[in-house]
Amino acid sequence: MLSEKIKHLNSLCHDLLYLGMDGRPVYTCDLARLNREVFSLCNELYDGGYRGATAEEEALLCLSLLKGYEAACYDYGDKQRRLQSVLDRCRSVLRILPSSLLRVSLLAWCYNETCDESLAQEARSIISTWGAPESFTPEQREVVDELSNFEENQDGWEEVDE
């Protein structure tokens, strides 16, 4: 049951994050529907107190929640608190998650939320063990592209004196 919900959320997140990238027009009704579905499912999984039965399932759940909360434009005022809670769970699962594509993806998405350079460095270190880029699987290419995009598009932190 949980694995099906995670898989569904991942699929919805992918659809929302890549909406229009295939050259087809983006319709506001599709955008609104996807946003509602992603945000609703994120809240269902978060509020339900779900935890993965294994490190891999917990990592997939955390990754899906990070993607979902990032992709959805909705916020009922507690989105940042929820994201921080998911990031805390990510830190716990990263302590035991083996080096894998899933680990790289989780590191990349955590980096996107925190701008913690050590996360991107660890992800790059694992990627360097995968061999030549031309031999990457489509999933490996996608996570490498995501990490590169996150690194290139960091807003950066700026302290403001009041």
PDB file of C-alpha atoms in Angstrom:
ATOM      1  CA  MET A   1       0.000   0.000   0.000  1.00  0.00           C
ATOM      2  CA  LEU A   2       2.697   2.536   0.991  1.00  0.00           C
ATOM      3  CA  SER A   3       4.890   1.554  -1.946  1.00  0.00           C
ATOM      4  CA  GLU A   4       1.955   2.146  -4.322  1.00  0.00           C
ATOM      5  CA  LYS A   5       1.321   5.601  -2.833  1.00  0.00           C
ATOM      6  CA  ILE A   6       5.021   6.463  -3.144  1.00  0.00           C
ATOM      7  CA  LYS A   7       5.080   5.260  -6.742  1.00  0.00           C
ATOM      8  CA  HIS A   8       1.946   7.287  -7.529  1.00  0.00           C
ATOM      9  CA  LEU A   9       3.378  10.429  -5.902  1.00  0.00           C
ATOM     10  CA  ASN A  10       6.654   9.987  -7.797  1.00  0.00           C
ATOM     11  CA  SER A  11       4.759   9.675 -11.068  1.00  0.00           C
ATOM     12  CA  LEU A  12       2.632  12.752 -10.336  1.00  0.00           C
ATOM     13  CA  CYS A  13       5.733  14.742  -9.321  1.00  0.00           C
ATOM     14  CA  HIS A  14       7.498  13.776 -12.530  1.00  0.00           C
ATOM     15  CA  ASP A  15       4.476  14.820 -14.567  1.00  0.00           C
ATOM     16  CA  LEU A  16       4.255  18.154 -12.752  1.00  0.00           C
ATOM     17  CA  LEU A  17       7.977  18.919 -12.815  1.00  0.00           C
ATOM     18  CA  TYR A  18       8.296  18.096 -16.501  1.00  0.00           C
ATOM     19  CA  LEU A  19       4.937  19.471 -17.644  1.00  0.00           C
ATOM     20  CA  GLY A  20       5.355  21.011 -21.094  1.00  0.00           C
ATOM     21  CA  MET A  21       8.918  19.782 -21.559  1.00  0.00           C
ATOM     22  CA  ASP A  22       7.760  17.419 -24.282  1.00  0.00           C
ATOM     23  CA  GLY A  23       6.665  20.342 -26.445  1.00  0.00           C
ATOM     24  CA  ARG A  24       2.960  19.889 -25.819  1.00  0.00           C
ATOM     25  CA  PRO A  25       1.046  22.926 -24.580  1.00  0.00           C
ATOM     26  CA  VAL A  26       0.448  23.350 -20.861  1.00  0.00           C
ATOM     27  CA  TYR A  27      -3.189  23.832 -19.962  1.00  0.00           C
ATOM     28  CA  THR A  28      -4.054  25.569 -16.719  1.00  0.00           C
ATOM     29  CA  CYS A  29      -6.594  22.893 -15.823  1.00  0.00           C
ATOM     30  CA  ASP A  30      -3.864  20.210 -16.073  1.00  0.00           C
ATOM     31  CA  LEU A  31      -1.426  22.325 -14.081  1.00  0.00           C
ATOM     32  CA  ALA A  32      -3.996  23.025 -11.364  1.00  0.00           C
ATOM     33  CA  ARG A  33      -5.102  19.381 -11.193  1.00  0.00           C
ATOM     34  CA  LEU A  34      -1.522  18.100 -10.903  1.00  0.00           C
ATOM     35  CA  ASN A  35      -0.688  20.683  -8.237  1.00  0.00           C
ATOM     36  CA  ARG A  36      -3.756  19.687  -6.191  1.00  0.00           C
ATOM     37  CA  GLU A  37      -3.069  15.960  -6.548  1.00  0.00           C
ATOM     38  CA  VAL A  38       0.621  16.279  -5.639  1.00  0.00           C
ATOM     39  CA  PHE A  39       0.005  18.538  -2.651  1.00  0.00           C
ATOM     40  CA  SER A  40      -2.897  16.423  -1.413  1.00  0.00           C
ATOM     41  CA  LEU A  41      -0.926  13.173  -1.646  1.00  0.00           C
ATOM     42  CA  CYS A  42       2.110  14.756   0.037  1.00  0.00           C
ATOM     43  CA  ASN A  43      -0.075  15.878   2.920  1.00  0.00           C
ATOM     44  CA  GLU A  44      -1.757  12.473   3.129  1.00  0.00           C
ATOM     45  CA  LEU A  45       1.598  10.709   3.387  1.00  0.00           C
ATOM     46  CA  TYR A  46       3.052  13.289   5.769  1.00  0.00           C
ATOM     47  CA  ASP A  47      -0.020  13.588   8.015  1.00  0.00           C
ATOM     48  CA  GLY A  48      -0.513   9.826   8.021  1.00  0.00           C
ATOM     49  CA  GLY A  49       2.818   9.376   9.766  1.00  0.00           C
ATOM     50  CA  TYR A  50       3.975   6.885   7.178  1.00  0.00           C
ATOM     51  CA  ARG A  51       7.484   5.463   7.512  1.00  0.00           C
ATOM     52  CA  GLY A  52       9.289   3.163   5.133  1.00  0.00           C
ATOM     53  CA  ALA A  53       9.735  -0.446   6.223  1.00  0.00           C
ATOM     54  CA  THR A  54      13.301  -0.419   4.852  1.00  0.00           C
ATOM     55  CA  ALA A  55      15.941   2.265   4.400  1.00  0.00           C
ATOM     56  CA  GLU A  56      15.240   2.242   0.663  1.00  0.00           C
ATOM     57  CA  GLU A  57      11.488   2.651   1.113  1.00  0.00           C
ATOM     58  CA  GLU A  58      12.011   5.445   3.663  1.00  0.00           C
ATOM     59  CA  ALA A  59      14.422   7.164   1.246  1.00  0.00           C
ATOM     60  CA  LEU A  60      11.898   6.861  -1.602  1.00  0.00           C
ATOM     61  CA  LEU A  61       9.171   8.282   0.632  1.00  0.00           C
ATOM     62  CA  CYS A  62      11.361  11.204   1.714  1.00  0.00           C
ATOM     63  CA  LEU A  63      12.483  11.840  -1.870  1.00  0.00           C
ATOM     64  CA  SER A  64       8.880  11.818  -3.090  1.00  0.00           C
ATOM     65  CA  LEU A  65       7.834  14.240  -0.348  1.00  0.00           C
ATOM     66  CA  LEU A  66      10.727  16.592  -1.144  1.00  0.00           C
ATOM     67  CA  LYS A  67       9.867  16.547  -4.841  1.00  0.00           C
ATOM     68  CA  GLY A  68       6.174  16.944  -4.161  1.00  0.00           C
ATOM     69  CA  TYR A  69       6.450  19.861  -1.788  1.00  0.00           C
ATOM     70  CA  GLU A  70       8.951  21.526  -4.128  1.00  0.00           C
ATOM     71  CA  ALA A  71       6.784  21.008  -7.206  1.00  0.00           C
ATOM     72  CA  ALA A  72       3.414  21.987  -5.741  1.00  0.00           C
ATOM     73  CA  CYS A  73       2.653  25.671  -5.632  1.00  0.00           C
ATOM     74  CA  TYR A  74       0.313  25.312  -2.654  1.00  0.00           C
ATOM     75  CA  ASP A  75       1.205  26.188   0.921  1.00  0.00           C
ATOM     76  CA  TYR A  76      -1.197  26.359   3.832  1.00  0.00           C
ATOM     77  CA  GLY A  77       1.410  28.099   5.952  1.00  0.00           C
ATOM     78  CA  ASP A  78       3.230  25.013   7.185  1.00  0.00           C
ATOM     79  CA  LYS A  79       5.097  23.869   4.081  1.00  0.00           C
ATOM     80  CA  GLN A  80       8.524  24.963   5.365  1.00  0.00           C
ATOM     81  CA  ARG A  81       7.988  23.141   8.665  1.00  0.00           C
ATOM     82  CA  ARG A  82       6.983  20.015   6.775  1.00  0.00           C
ATOM     83  CA  LEU A  83       9.998  20.300   4.469  1.00  0.00           C
ATOM     84  CA  GLN A  84      12.312  20.666   7.474  1.00  0.00           C
ATOM     85  CA  SER A  85      10.804  17.583   9.061  1.00  0.00           C
ATOM     86  CA  VAL A  86      11.338  15.620   5.835  1.00  0.00           C
ATOM     87  CA  LEU A  87      14.929  16.882   5.651  1.00  0.00           C
ATOM     88  CA  ASP A  88      15.502  15.641   9.215  1.00  0.00           C
ATOM     89  CA  ARG A  89      14.210  12.232   8.151  1.00  0.00           C
ATOM     90  CA  CYS A  90      16.527  12.359   5.123  1.00  0.00           C
ATOM     91  CA  ARG A  91      19.530  12.933   7.367  1.00  0.00           C
ATOM     92  CA  SER A  92      18.594   9.851   9.370  1.00  0.00           C
ATOM     93  CA  VAL A  93      18.099   7.611   6.362  1.00  0.00           C
ATOM     94  CA  LEU A  94      21.248   8.879   4.612  1.00  0.00           C
ATOM     95  CA  ARG A  95      23.272   7.530   7.555  1.00  0.00           C
ATOM     96  CA  ILE A  96      22.305   3.969   6.589  1.00  0.00           C
ATOM     97  CA  LEU A  97      21.409   4.149   2.896  1.00  0.00           C
ATOM     98  CA  PRO A  98      24.012   2.446   0.698  1.00  0.00           C
ATOM     99  CA  SER A  99      25.684   4.149  -2.246  1.00  0.00           C
ATOM    100  CA  SER A 100      23.177   3.959  -5.078  1.00  0.00           C
ATOM    101  CA  LEU A 101      21.172   5.919  -7.614  1.00  0.00           C
ATOM    102  CA  LEU A 102      18.550   6.459  -4.907  1.00  0.00           C
ATOM    103  CA  ARG A 103      21.179   7.897  -2.566  1.00  0.00           C
ATOM    104  CA  VAL A 104      22.427  10.292  -5.269  1.00  0.00           C
ATOM    105  CA  SER A 105      18.885  11.429  -6.000  1.00  0.00           C
ATOM    106  CA  LEU A 106      18.144  12.009  -2.315  1.00  0.00           C
ATOM    107  CA  LEU A 107      21.423  13.890  -1.870  1.00  0.00           C
ATOM    108  CA  ALA A 108      20.624  16.080  -4.884  1.00  0.00           C
ATOM    109  CA  TRP A 109      17.141  16.968  -3.688  1.00  0.00           C
ATOM    110  CA  CYS A 110      18.386  17.639  -0.146  1.00  0.00           C
ATOM    111  CA  TYR A 111      21.073  19.873  -1.646  1.00  0.00           C
ATOM    112  CA  ASN A 112      18.379  21.712  -3.590  1.00  0.00           C
ATOM    113  CA  GLU A 113      16.577  22.494  -0.324  1.00  0.00           C
ATOM    114  CA  THR A 114      19.589  23.298   1.866  1.00  0.00           C
ATOM    115  CA  CYS A 115      22.405  24.534  -0.409  1.00  0.00           C
ATOM    116  CA  ASP A 116      24.723  22.316   1.666  1.00  0.00           C
ATOM    117  CA  GLU A 117      27.681  21.861  -0.673  1.00  0.00           C
ATOM    118  CA  SER A 118      28.798  18.659   1.070  1.00  0.00           C
ATOM    119  CA  LEU A 119      25.622  16.937  -0.188  1.00  0.00           C
ATOM    120  CA  ALA A 120      26.376  17.854  -3.801  1.00  0.00           C
ATOM    121  CA  GLN A 121      30.002  16.795  -3.363  1.00  0.00           C
ATOM    122  CA  GLU A 122      28.975  13.378  -2.045  1.00  0.00           C
ATOM    123  CA  ALA A 123      26.534  12.951  -4.920  1.00  0.00           C
ATOM    124  CA  ARG A 124      29.246  13.883  -7.441  1.00  0.00           C
ATOM    125  CA  SER A 125      31.637  11.446  -5.765  1.00  0.00           C
ATOM    126  CA  ILE A 126      29.177   8.575  -6.221  1.00  0.00           C
ATOM    127  CA  ILE A 127      28.414   9.636  -9.803  1.00  0.00           C
ATOM    128  CA  SER A 128      32.139   9.488 -10.588  1.00  0.00           C
ATOM    129  CA  THR A 129      32.047   5.725  -9.854  1.00  0.00           C
ATOM    130  CA  TRP A 130      29.406   5.096 -12.517  1.00  0.00           C
ATOM    131  CA  GLY A 131      31.845   5.173 -15.418  1.00  0.00           C
ATOM    132  CA  ALA A 132      31.597   7.146 -18.639  1.00  0.00           C
ATOM    133  CA  PRO A 133      28.599   9.478 -18.979  1.00  0.00           C
ATOM    134  CA  GLU A 134      27.724   7.993 -22.361  1.00  0.00           C
ATOM    135  CA  SER A 135      27.065   4.658 -20.604  1.00  0.00           C
ATOM    136  CA  PHE A 136      24.657   6.145 -18.026  1.00  0.00           C
ATOM    137  CA  THR A 137      21.140   4.775 -17.861  1.00  0.00           C
ATOM    138  CA  PRO A 138      18.287   7.234 -18.505  1.00  0.00           C
ATOM    139  CA  GLU A 139      17.655   7.342 -14.728  1.00  0.00           C
ATOM    140  CA  GLN A 140      21.309   8.152 -14.040  1.00  0.00           C
ATOM    141  CA  ARG A 141      21.272  10.882 -16.694  1.00  0.00           C
ATOM    142  CA  GLU A 142      18.129  12.376 -15.192  1.00  0.00           C
ATOM    143  CA  VAL A 143      19.583  12.607 -11.672  1.00  0.00           C
ATOM    144  CA  VAL A 144      22.863  14.028 -13.000  1.00  0.00           C
ATOM    145  CA  ASP A 145      20.889  16.641 -14.950  1.00  0.00           C
ATOM    146  CA  GLU A 146      18.813  17.468 -11.861  1.00  0.00           C
ATOM    147  CA  LEU A 147      21.911  17.918  -9.713  1.00  0.00           C
ATOM    148  CA  SER A 148      23.555  20.110 -12.363  1.00  0.00           C
ATOM    149  CA  ASN A 149      20.402  22.185 -12.627  1.00  0.00           C
ATOM    150  CA  PHE A 150      20.243  22.593  -8.846  1.00  0.00           C
ATOM    151  CA  GLU A 151      23.896  23.639  -8.709  1.00  0.00           C
ATOM    152  CA  GLU A 152      23.493  26.149 -11.532  1.00  0.00           C
ATOM    153  CA  ASN A 153      20.296  27.674 -10.206  1.00  0.00           C
ATOM    154  CA  GLN A 154      20.889  28.115  -6.499  1.00  0.00           C
ATOM    155  CA  ASP A 155      19.407  31.376  -5.290  1.00  0.00           C
ATOM    156  CA  GLY A 156      22.173  31.638  -2.762  1.00  0.00           C
ATOM    157  CA  TRP A 157      21.883  32.935   0.731  1.00  0.00           C
ATOM    158  CA  GLU A 158      22.220  36.602   1.398  1.00  0.00           C
ATOM    159  CA  GLU A 159      22.270  38.182   4.816  1.00  0.00           C
ATOM    160  CA  VAL A 160      20.388  41.405   5.078  1.00  0.00           C
ATOM    161  CA  ASP A 161      21.275  43.991   7.700  1.00  0.00           C
ATOM    162  CA  GLU A 162      18.255  45.668   9.180  1.00  0.00           C
TER     163      GLU A 162
END
